[in-house]
mmCIF file with all atom_site columns, C-alpha atoms in Angstrom:
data_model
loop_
_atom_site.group_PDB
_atom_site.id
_atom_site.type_symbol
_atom_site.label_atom_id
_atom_site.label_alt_id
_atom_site.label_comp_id
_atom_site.label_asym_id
_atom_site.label_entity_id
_atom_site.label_seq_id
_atom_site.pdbx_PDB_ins_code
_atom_site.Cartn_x
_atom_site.Cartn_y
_atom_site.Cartn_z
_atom_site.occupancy
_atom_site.B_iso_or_equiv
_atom_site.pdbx_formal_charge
_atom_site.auth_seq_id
_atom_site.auth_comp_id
_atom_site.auth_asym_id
_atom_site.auth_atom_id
_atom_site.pdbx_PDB_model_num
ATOM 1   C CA . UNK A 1 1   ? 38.431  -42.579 70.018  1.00 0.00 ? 239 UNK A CA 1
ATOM 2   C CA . UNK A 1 2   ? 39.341  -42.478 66.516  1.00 0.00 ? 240 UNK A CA 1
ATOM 3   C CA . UNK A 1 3   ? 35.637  -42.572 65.838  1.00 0.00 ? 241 UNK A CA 1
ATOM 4   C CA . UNK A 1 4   ? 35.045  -39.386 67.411  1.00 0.00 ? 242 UNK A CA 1
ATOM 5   C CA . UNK A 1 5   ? 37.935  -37.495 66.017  1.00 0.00 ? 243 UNK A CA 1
ATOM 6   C CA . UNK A 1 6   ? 36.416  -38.491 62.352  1.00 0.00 ? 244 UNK A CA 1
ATOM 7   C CA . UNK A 1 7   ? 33.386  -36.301 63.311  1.00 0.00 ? 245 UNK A CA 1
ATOM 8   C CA . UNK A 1 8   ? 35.489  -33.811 64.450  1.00 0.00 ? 246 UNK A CA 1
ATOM 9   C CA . UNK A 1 9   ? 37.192  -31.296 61.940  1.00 0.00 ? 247 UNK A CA 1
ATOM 10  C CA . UNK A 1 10  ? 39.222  -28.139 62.390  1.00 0.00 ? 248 UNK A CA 1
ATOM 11  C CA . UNK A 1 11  ? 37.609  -24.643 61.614  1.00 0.00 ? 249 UNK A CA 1
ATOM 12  C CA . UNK A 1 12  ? 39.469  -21.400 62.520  1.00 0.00 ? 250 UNK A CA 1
ATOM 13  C CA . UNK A 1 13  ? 37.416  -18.580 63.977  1.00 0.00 ? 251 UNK A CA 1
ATOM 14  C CA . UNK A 1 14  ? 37.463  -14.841 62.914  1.00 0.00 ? 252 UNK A CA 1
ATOM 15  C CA . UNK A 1 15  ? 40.744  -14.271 65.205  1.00 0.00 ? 253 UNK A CA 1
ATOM 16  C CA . UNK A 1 16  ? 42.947  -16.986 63.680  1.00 0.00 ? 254 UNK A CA 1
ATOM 17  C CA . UNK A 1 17  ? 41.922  -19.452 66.445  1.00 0.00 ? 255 UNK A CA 1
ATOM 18  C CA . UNK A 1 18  ? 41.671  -22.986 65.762  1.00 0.00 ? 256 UNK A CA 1
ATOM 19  C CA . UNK A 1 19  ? 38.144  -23.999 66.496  1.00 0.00 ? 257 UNK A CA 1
ATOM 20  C CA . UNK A 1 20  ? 37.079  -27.676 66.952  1.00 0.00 ? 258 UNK A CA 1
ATOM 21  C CA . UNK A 1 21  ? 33.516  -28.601 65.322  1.00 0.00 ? 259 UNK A CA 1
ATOM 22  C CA . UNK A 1 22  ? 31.491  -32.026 65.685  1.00 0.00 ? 260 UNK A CA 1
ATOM 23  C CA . UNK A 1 23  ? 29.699  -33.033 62.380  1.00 0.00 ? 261 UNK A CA 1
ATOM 24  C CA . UNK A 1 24  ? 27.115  -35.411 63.231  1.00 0.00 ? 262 UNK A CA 1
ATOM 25  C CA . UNK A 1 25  ? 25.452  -38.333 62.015  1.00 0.00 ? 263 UNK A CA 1
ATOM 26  C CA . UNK A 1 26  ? 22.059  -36.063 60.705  1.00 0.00 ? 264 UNK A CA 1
ATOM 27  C CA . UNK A 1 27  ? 24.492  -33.486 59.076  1.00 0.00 ? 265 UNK A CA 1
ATOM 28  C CA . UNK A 1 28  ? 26.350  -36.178 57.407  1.00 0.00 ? 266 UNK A CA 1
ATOM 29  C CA . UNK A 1 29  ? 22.888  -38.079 56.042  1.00 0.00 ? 267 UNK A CA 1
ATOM 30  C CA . UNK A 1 30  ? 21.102  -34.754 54.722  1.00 0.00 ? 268 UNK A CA 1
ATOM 31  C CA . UNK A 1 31  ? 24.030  -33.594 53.176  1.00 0.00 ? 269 UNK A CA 1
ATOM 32  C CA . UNK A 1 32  ? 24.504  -37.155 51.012  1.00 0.00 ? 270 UNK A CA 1
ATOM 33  C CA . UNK A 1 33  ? 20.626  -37.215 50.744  1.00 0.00 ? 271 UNK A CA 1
ATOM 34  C CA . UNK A 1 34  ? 20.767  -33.624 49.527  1.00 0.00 ? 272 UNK A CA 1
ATOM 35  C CA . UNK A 1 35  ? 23.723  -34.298 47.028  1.00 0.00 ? 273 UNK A CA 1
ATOM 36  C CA . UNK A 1 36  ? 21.576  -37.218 45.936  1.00 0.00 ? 274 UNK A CA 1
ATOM 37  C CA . UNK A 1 37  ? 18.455  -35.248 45.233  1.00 0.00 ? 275 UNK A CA 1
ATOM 38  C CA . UNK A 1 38  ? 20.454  -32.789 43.256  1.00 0.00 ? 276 UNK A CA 1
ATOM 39  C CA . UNK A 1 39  ? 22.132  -35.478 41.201  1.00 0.00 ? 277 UNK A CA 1
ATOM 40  C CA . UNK A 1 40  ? 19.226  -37.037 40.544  1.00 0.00 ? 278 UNK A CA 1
ATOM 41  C CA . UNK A 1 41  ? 17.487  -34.079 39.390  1.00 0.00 ? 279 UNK A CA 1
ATOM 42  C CA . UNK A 1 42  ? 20.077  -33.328 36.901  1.00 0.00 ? 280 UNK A CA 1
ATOM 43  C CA . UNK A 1 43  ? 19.941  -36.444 35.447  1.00 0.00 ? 281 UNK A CA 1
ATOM 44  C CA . UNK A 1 44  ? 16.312  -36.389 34.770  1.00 0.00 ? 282 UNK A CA 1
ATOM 45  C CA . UNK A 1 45  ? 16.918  -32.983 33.163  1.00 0.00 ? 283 UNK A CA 1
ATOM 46  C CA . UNK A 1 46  ? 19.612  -34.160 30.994  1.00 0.00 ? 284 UNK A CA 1
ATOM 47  C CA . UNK A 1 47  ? 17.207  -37.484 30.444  1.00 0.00 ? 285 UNK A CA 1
ATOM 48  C CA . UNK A 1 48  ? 14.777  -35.144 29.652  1.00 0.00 ? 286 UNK A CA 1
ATOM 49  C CA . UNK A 1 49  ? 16.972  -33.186 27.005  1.00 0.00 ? 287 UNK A CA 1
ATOM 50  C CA . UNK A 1 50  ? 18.263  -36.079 25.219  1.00 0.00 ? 288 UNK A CA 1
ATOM 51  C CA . UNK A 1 51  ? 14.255  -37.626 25.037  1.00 0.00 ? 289 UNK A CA 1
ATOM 52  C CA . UNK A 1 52  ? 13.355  -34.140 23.539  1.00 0.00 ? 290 UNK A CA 1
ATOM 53  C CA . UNK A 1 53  ? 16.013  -33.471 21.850  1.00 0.00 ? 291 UNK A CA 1
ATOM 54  C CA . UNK A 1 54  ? 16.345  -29.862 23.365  1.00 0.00 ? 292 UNK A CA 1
ATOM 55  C CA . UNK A 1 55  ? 18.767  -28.538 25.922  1.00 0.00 ? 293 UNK A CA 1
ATOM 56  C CA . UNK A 1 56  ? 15.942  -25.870 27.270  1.00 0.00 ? 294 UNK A CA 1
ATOM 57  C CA . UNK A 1 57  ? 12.600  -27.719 28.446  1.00 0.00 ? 295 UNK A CA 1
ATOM 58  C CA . UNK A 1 58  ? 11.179  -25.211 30.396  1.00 0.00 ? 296 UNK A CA 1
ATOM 59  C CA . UNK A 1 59  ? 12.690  -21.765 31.290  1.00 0.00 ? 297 UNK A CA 1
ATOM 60  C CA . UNK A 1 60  ? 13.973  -21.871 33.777  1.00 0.00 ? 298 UNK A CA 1
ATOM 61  C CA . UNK A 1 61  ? 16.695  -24.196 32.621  1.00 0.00 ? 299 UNK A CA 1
ATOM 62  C CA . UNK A 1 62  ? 18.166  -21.132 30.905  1.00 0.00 ? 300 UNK A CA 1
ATOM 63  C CA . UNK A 1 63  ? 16.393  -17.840 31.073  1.00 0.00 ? 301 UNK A CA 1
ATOM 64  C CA . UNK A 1 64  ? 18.953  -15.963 28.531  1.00 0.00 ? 302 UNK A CA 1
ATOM 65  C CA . UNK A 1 65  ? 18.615  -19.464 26.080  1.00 0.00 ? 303 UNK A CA 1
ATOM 66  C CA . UNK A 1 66  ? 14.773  -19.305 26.551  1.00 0.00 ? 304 UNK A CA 1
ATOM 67  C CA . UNK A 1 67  ? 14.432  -15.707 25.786  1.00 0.00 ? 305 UNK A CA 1
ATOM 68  C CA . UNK A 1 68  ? 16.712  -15.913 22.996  1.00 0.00 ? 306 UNK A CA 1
ATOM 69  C CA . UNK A 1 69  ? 14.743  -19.021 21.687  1.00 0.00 ? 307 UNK A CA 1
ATOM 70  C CA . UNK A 1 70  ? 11.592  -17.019 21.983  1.00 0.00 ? 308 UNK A CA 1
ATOM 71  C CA . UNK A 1 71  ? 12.895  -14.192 20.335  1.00 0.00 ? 309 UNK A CA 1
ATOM 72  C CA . UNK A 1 72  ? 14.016  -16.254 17.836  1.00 0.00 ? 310 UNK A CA 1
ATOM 73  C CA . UNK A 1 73  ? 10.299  -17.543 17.350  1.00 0.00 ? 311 UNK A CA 1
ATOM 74  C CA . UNK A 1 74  ? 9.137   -14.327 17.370  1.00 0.00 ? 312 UNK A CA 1
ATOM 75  C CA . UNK A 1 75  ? 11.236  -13.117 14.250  1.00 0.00 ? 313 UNK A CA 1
ATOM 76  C CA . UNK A 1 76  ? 10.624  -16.373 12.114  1.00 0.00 ? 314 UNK A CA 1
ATOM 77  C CA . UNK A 1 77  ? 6.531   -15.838 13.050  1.00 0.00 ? 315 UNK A CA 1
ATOM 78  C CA . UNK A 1 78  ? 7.013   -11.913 11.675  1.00 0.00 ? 316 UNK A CA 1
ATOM 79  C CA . UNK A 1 79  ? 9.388   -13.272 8.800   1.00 0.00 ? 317 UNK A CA 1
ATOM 80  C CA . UNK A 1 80  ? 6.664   -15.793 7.708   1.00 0.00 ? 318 UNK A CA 1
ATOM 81  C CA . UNK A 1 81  ? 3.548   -12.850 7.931   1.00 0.00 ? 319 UNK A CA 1
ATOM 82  C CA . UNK A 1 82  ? 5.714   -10.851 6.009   1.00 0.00 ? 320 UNK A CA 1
ATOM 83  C CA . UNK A 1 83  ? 6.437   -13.458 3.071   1.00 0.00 ? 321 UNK A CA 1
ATOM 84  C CA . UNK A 1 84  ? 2.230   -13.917 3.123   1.00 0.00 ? 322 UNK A CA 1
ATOM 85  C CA . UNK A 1 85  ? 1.915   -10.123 2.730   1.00 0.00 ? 323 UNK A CA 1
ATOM 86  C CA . UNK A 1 86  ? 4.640   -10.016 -0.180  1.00 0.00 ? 324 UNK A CA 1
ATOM 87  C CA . UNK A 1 87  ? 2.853   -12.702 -1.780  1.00 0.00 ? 325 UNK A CA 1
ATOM 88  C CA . UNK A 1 88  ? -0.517  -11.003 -1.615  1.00 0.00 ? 326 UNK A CA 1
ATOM 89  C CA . UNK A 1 89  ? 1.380   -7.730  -2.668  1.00 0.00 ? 327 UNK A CA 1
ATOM 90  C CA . UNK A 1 90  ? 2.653   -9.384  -5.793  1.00 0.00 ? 328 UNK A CA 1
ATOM 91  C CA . UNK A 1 91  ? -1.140  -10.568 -6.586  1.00 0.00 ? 329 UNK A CA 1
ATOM 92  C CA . UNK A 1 92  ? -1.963  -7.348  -6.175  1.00 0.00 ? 330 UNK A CA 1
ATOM 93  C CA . UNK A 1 93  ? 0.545   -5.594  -8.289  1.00 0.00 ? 331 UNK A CA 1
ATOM 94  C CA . UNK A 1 94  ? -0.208  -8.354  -11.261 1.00 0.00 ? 332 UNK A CA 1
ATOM 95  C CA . UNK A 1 95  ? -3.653  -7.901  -11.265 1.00 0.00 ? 333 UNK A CA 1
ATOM 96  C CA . UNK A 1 96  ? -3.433  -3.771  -10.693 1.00 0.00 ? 334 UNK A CA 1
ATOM 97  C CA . UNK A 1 97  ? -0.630  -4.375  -13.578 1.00 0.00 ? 335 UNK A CA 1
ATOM 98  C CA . UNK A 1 98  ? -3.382  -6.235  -15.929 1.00 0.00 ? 336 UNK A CA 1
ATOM 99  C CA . UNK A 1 99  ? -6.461  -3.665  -15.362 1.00 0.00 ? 337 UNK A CA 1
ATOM 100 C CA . UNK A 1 100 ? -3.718  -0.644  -16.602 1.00 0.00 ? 338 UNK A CA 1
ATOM 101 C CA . UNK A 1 101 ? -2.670  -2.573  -19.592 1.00 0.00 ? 339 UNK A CA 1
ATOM 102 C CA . UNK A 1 102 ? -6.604  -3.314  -20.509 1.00 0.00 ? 340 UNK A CA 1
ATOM 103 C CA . UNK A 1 103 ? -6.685  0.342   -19.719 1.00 0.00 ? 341 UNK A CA 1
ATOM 104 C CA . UNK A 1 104 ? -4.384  1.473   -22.312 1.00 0.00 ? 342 UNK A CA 1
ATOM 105 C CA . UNK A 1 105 ? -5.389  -0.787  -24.877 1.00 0.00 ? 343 UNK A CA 1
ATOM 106 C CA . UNK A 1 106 ? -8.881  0.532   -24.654 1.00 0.00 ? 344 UNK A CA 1
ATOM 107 C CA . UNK A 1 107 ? -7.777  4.044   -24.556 1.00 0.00 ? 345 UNK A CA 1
ATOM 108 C CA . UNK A 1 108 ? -5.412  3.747   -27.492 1.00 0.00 ? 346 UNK A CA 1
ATOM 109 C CA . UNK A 1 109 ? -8.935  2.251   -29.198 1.00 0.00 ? 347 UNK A CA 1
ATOM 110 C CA . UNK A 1 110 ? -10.822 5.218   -28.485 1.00 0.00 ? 348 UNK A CA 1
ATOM 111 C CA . UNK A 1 111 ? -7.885  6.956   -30.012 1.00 0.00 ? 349 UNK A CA 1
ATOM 112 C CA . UNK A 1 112 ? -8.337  5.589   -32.971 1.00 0.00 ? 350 UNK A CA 1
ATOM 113 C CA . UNK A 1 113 ? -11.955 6.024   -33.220 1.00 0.00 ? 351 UNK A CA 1
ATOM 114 C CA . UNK A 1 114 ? -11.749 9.437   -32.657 1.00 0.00 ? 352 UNK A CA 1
ATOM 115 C CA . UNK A 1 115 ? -9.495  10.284  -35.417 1.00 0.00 ? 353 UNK A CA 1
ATOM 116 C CA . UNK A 1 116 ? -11.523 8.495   -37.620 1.00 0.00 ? 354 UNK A CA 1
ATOM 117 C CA . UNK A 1 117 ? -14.734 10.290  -36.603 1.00 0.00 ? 355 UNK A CA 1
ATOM 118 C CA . UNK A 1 118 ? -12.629 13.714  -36.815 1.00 0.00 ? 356 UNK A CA 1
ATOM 119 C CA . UNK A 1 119 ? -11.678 12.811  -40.204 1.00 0.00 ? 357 UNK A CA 1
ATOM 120 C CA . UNK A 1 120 ? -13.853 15.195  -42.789 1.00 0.00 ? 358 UNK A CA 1
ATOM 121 C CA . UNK A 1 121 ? -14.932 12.158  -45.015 1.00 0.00 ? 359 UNK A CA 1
ATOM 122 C CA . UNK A 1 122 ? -16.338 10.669  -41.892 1.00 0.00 ? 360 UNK A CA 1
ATOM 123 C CA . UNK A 1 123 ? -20.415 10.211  -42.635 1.00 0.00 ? 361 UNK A CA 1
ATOM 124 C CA . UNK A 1 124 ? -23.237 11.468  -40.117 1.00 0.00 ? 362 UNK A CA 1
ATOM 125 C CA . UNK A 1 125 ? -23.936 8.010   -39.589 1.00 0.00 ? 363 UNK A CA 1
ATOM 126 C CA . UNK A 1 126 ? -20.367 6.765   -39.285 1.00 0.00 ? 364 UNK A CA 1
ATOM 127 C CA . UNK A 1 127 ? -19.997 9.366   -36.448 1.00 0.00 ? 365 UNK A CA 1
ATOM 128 C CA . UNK A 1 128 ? -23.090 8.626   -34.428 1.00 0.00 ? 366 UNK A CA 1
ATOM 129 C CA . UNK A 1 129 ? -21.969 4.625   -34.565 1.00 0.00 ? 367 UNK A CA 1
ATOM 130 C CA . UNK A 1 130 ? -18.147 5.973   -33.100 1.00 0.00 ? 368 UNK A CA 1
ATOM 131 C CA . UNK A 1 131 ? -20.576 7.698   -30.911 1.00 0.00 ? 369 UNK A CA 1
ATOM 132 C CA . UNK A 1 132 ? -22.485 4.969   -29.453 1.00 0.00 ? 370 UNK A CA 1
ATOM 133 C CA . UNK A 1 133 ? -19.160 2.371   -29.209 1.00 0.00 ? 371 UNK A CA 1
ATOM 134 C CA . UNK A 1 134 ? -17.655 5.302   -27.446 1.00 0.00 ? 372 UNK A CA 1
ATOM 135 C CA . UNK A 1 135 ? -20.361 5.347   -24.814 1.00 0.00 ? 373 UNK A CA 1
ATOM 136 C CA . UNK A 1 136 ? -20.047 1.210   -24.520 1.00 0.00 ? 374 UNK A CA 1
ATOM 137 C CA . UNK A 1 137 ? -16.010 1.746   -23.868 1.00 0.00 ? 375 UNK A CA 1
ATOM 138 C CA . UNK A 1 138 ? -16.812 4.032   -21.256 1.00 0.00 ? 376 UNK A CA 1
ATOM 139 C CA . UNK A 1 139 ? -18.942 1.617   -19.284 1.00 0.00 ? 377 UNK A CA 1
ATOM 140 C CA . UNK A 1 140 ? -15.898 -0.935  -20.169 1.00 0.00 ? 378 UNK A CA 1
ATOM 141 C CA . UNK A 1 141 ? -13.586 1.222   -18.688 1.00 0.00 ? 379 UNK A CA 1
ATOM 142 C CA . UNK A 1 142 ? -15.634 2.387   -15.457 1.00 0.00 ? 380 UNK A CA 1
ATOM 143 C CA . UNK A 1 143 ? -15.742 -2.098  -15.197 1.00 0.00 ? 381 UNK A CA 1
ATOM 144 C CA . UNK A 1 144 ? -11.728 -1.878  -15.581 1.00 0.00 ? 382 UNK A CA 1
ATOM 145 C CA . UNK A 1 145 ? -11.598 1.332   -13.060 1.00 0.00 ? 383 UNK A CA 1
ATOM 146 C CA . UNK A 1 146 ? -13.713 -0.631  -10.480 1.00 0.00 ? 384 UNK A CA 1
ATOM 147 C CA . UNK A 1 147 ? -11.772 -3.748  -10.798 1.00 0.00 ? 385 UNK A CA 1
ATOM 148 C CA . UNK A 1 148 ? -11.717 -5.699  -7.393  1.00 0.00 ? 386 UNK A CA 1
ATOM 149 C CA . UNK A 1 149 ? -8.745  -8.227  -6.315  1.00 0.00 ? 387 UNK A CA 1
ATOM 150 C CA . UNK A 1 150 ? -11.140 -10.305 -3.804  1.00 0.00 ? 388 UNK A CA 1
ATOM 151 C CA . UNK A 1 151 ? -13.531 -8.004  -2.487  1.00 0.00 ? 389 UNK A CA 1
ATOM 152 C CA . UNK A 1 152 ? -10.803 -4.977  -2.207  1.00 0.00 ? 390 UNK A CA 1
ATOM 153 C CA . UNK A 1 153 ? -11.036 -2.382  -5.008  1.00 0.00 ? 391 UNK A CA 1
ATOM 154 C CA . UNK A 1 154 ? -7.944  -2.012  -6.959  1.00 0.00 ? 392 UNK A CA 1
ATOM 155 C CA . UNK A 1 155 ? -8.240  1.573   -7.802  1.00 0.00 ? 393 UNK A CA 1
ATOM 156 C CA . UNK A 1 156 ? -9.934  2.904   -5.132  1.00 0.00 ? 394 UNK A CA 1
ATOM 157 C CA . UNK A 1 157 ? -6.490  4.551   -2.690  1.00 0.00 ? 395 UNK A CA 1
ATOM 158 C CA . UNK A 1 158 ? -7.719  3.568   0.813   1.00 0.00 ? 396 UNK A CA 1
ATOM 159 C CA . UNK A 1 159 ? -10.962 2.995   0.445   1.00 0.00 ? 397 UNK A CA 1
ATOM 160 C CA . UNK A 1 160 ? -10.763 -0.282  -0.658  1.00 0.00 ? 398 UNK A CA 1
ATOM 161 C CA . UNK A 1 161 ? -14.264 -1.549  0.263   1.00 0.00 ? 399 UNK A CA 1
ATOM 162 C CA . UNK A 1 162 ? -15.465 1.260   -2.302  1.00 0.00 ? 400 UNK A CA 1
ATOM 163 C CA . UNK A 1 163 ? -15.940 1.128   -5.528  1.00 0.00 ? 401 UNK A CA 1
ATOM 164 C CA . UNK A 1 164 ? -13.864 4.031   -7.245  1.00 0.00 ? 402 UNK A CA 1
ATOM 165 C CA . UNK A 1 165 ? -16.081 4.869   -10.094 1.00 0.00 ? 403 UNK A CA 1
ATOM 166 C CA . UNK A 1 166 ? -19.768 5.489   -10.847 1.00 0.00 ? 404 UNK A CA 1
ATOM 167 C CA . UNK A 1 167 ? -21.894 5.735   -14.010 1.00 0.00 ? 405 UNK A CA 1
ATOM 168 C CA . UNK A 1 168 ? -24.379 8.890   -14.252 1.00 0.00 ? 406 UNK A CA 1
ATOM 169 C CA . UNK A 1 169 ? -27.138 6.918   -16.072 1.00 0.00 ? 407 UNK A CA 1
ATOM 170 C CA . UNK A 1 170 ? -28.725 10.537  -17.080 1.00 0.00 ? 408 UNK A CA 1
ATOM 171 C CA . UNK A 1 171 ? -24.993 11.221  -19.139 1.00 0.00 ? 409 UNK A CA 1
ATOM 172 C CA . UNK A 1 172 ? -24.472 7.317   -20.252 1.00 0.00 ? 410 UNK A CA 1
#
Protein backbone atom coordinates (compact mmCIF):
# COMPACT_ATOMS: atom_id res chain seq x y z
CA UNK A 1 0.00 0.00 0.00
CA UNK A 2 2.74 2.33 0.41
CA UNK A 3 2.73 2.58 -3.35
CA UNK A 4 -0.57 4.02 -3.46
CA UNK A 5 -0.25 6.45 -0.66
CA UNK A 6 2.92 7.96 -2.75
CA UNK A 7 0.33 8.95 -5.44
CA UNK A 8 -1.77 10.21 -3.02
CA UNK A 9 -1.19 13.80 -1.50
CA UNK A 10 -3.20 16.01 0.81
CA UNK A 11 -5.08 19.15 -0.62
CA UNK A 12 -7.52 21.14 1.59
CA UNK A 13 -10.73 22.32 -0.01
CA UNK A 14 -12.28 25.89 0.17
CA UNK A 15 -13.86 24.97 3.78
CA UNK A 16 -10.64 23.91 5.53
CA UNK A 17 -11.34 20.22 4.72
CA UNK A 18 -8.63 17.92 4.10
CA UNK A 19 -9.10 16.56 0.64
CA UNK A 20 -7.30 13.41 -0.62
CA UNK A 21 -6.04 13.62 -4.44
CA UNK A 22 -4.47 10.68 -6.65
CA UNK A 23 -1.60 11.95 -8.96
CA UNK A 24 -1.15 9.50 -11.58
CA UNK A 25 1.35 7.96 -13.61
CA UNK A 26 0.38 10.44 -16.97
CA UNK A 27 0.37 13.54 -14.60
CA UNK A 28 3.63 12.58 -13.21
CA UNK A 29 5.32 11.88 -16.96
CA UNK A 30 3.95 15.22 -18.66
CA UNK A 31 4.85 17.19 -15.90
CA UNK A 32 8.81 15.83 -16.01
CA UNK A 33 8.44 15.84 -19.88
CA UNK A 34 7.12 19.39 -19.63
CA UNK A 35 9.91 20.55 -17.12
CA UNK A 36 12.25 18.92 -19.62
CA UNK A 37 11.05 20.79 -22.64
CA UNK A 38 11.31 24.01 -20.76
CA UNK A 39 14.83 23.29 -19.60
CA UNK A 40 15.86 22.41 -22.68
CA UNK A 41 14.59 25.38 -24.33
CA UNK A 42 16.41 27.62 -22.07
CA UNK A 43 19.47 26.13 -22.65
CA UNK A 44 19.37 26.49 -26.32
CA UNK A 45 18.54 30.16 -25.69
CA UNK A 46 21.35 30.71 -23.42
CA UNK A 47 23.49 28.42 -26.13
CA UNK A 48 22.23 30.66 -28.46
CA UNK A 49 23.35 33.92 -26.52
CA UNK A 50 26.74 32.86 -25.72
CA UNK A 51 27.22 31.66 -29.82
CA UNK A 52 26.01 35.27 -30.65
CA UNK A 53 27.29 36.94 -28.21
CA UNK A 54 23.92 38.78 -27.39
CA UNK A 55 21.52 38.25 -24.54
CA UNK A 56 18.37 39.36 -26.94
CA UNK A 57 18.12 37.09 -30.21
CA UNK A 58 14.83 37.74 -31.15
CA UNK A 59 12.21 39.88 -29.26
CA UNK A 60 10.59 38.25 -27.66
CA UNK A 61 13.36 37.28 -25.31
CA UNK A 62 12.96 40.78 -23.87
CA UNK A 63 10.48 43.16 -25.34
CA UNK A 64 11.63 46.30 -23.03
CA UNK A 65 15.64 45.14 -23.97
CA UNK A 66 14.58 44.85 -27.69
CA UNK A 67 12.84 48.10 -27.86
CA UNK A 68 15.44 49.79 -26.01
CA UNK A 69 18.09 48.16 -28.38
CA UNK A 70 16.11 49.42 -31.30
CA UNK A 71 15.78 52.69 -30.03
CA UNK A 72 19.15 52.72 -29.43
CA UNK A 73 19.75 51.92 -33.26
CA UNK A 74 17.52 54.35 -34.16
CA UNK A 75 19.46 57.33 -32.44
CA UNK A 76 23.04 56.16 -33.59
CA UNK A 77 21.35 55.85 -37.46
CA UNK A 78 19.99 59.77 -36.88
CA UNK A 79 23.40 60.62 -35.04
CA UNK A 80 25.40 59.28 -38.08
CA UNK A 81 22.88 61.32 -40.89
CA UNK A 82 23.41 64.15 -38.87
CA UNK A 83 27.41 64.02 -38.77
CA UNK A 84 26.99 63.51 -42.95
CA UNK A 85 24.85 66.68 -43.03
CA UNK A 86 27.42 68.69 -40.74
CA UNK A 87 30.05 67.58 -42.94
CA UNK A 88 28.32 68.68 -46.11
CA UNK A 89 27.35 71.93 -44.13
CA UNK A 90 30.97 72.68 -43.44
CA UNK A 91 31.72 72.16 -47.39
CA UNK A 92 29.25 74.36 -47.90
CA UNK A 93 30.14 77.13 -45.59
CA UNK A 94 34.02 76.86 -46.96
CA UNK A 95 33.19 77.11 -50.33
CA UNK A 96 30.19 79.94 -49.71
CA UNK A 97 33.20 81.39 -47.40
CA UNK A 98 35.73 81.37 -50.59
CA UNK A 99 33.19 82.90 -53.35
CA UNK A 100 32.65 86.10 -50.59
CA UNK A 101 36.31 86.54 -50.12
CA UNK A 102 36.85 86.43 -54.19
CA UNK A 103 33.93 88.75 -53.88
CA UNK A 104 35.55 91.34 -51.88
CA UNK A 105 38.76 91.20 -53.41
CA UNK A 106 37.21 91.96 -56.72
CA UNK A 107 35.09 94.65 -55.35
CA UNK A 108 37.88 96.36 -53.45
CA UNK A 109 39.57 96.18 -57.29
CA UNK A 110 36.86 97.95 -58.82
CA UNK A 111 37.38 100.36 -56.00
CA UNK A 112 40.42 101.17 -56.97
CA UNK A 113 39.76 101.55 -60.54
CA UNK A 114 37.21 103.83 -60.00
CA UNK A 115 39.13 106.31 -58.10
CA UNK A 116 41.61 106.27 -60.55
CA UNK A 117 39.20 106.91 -63.44
CA UNK A 118 37.53 109.75 -61.13
CA UNK A 119 40.82 111.23 -60.73
CA UNK A 120 40.94 114.65 -63.06
CA UNK A 121 44.38 113.69 -64.67
CA UNK A 122 42.72 110.51 -65.73
CA UNK A 123 42.94 110.50 -69.90
CA UNK A 124 39.79 109.79 -72.23
CA UNK A 125 41.46 106.76 -73.11
CA UNK A 126 42.58 105.72 -69.64
CA UNK A 127 38.84 105.93 -68.68
CA UNK A 128 37.29 103.98 -71.51
CA UNK A 129 40.09 101.02 -70.72
CA UNK A 130 38.73 101.24 -66.64
CA UNK A 131 35.60 101.11 -68.60
CA UNK A 132 35.91 98.02 -70.49
CA UNK A 133 37.89 95.96 -67.37
CA UNK A 134 34.94 97.15 -65.41
CA UNK A 135 32.49 95.43 -67.71
CA UNK A 136 34.92 92.06 -67.68
CA UNK A 137 34.73 92.18 -63.56
CA UNK A 138 31.17 92.26 -63.81
CA UNK A 139 30.87 89.08 -65.82
CA UNK A 140 33.63 87.77 -63.13
CA UNK A 141 31.51 88.56 -60.48
CA UNK A 142 27.99 87.34 -61.95
CA UNK A 143 30.61 83.72 -62.37
CA UNK A 144 31.40 84.25 -58.44
CA UNK A 145 27.48 85.13 -57.71
CA UNK A 146 26.42 81.91 -59.59
CA UNK A 147 28.94 79.77 -57.96
CA UNK A 148 27.59 76.10 -57.57
CA UNK A 149 28.84 73.56 -54.68
CA UNK A 150 27.87 70.28 -56.85
CA UNK A 151 25.04 71.15 -58.85
CA UNK A 152 23.35 73.39 -55.88
CA UNK A 153 23.80 77.17 -56.31
CA UNK A 154 25.53 78.79 -53.50
CA UNK A 155 23.86 82.08 -53.64
CA UNK A 156 20.73 81.36 -54.83
CA UNK A 157 18.37 81.18 -50.96
CA UNK A 158 16.14 78.16 -51.76
CA UNK A 159 16.27 77.85 -55.06
CA UNK A 160 19.21 76.03 -55.27
CA UNK A 161 18.76 74.36 -58.69
CA UNK A 162 18.75 78.12 -60.02
CA UNK A 163 21.20 80.05 -60.95
CA UNK A 164 21.00 83.45 -58.92
CA UNK A 165 22.29 85.84 -61.45
CA UNK A 166 21.89 86.68 -65.15
CA UNK A 167 23.80 88.82 -67.67
CA UNK A 168 21.60 91.33 -69.92
CA UNK A 169 23.79 90.88 -73.05
CA UNK A 170 22.02 94.26 -74.48
CA UNK A 171 23.74 96.21 -71.03
CA UNK A 172 27.13 93.92 -70.97
Amino acid sequence: HRSNDANRHQHVNGKGENMTMRVTELTKNKAVRSNLTANSNELQRVMVGMATGKRITKPSDDPVGAAKVQDFRTSLNLSKTLEKNIGADKMWLTNSEAAVQQIGDVLQHVKELALEGGNSASTTEFRQNVATELRTIVRDLVKLANKRDGKLYLFSGTKTFTPPLAINSEVL
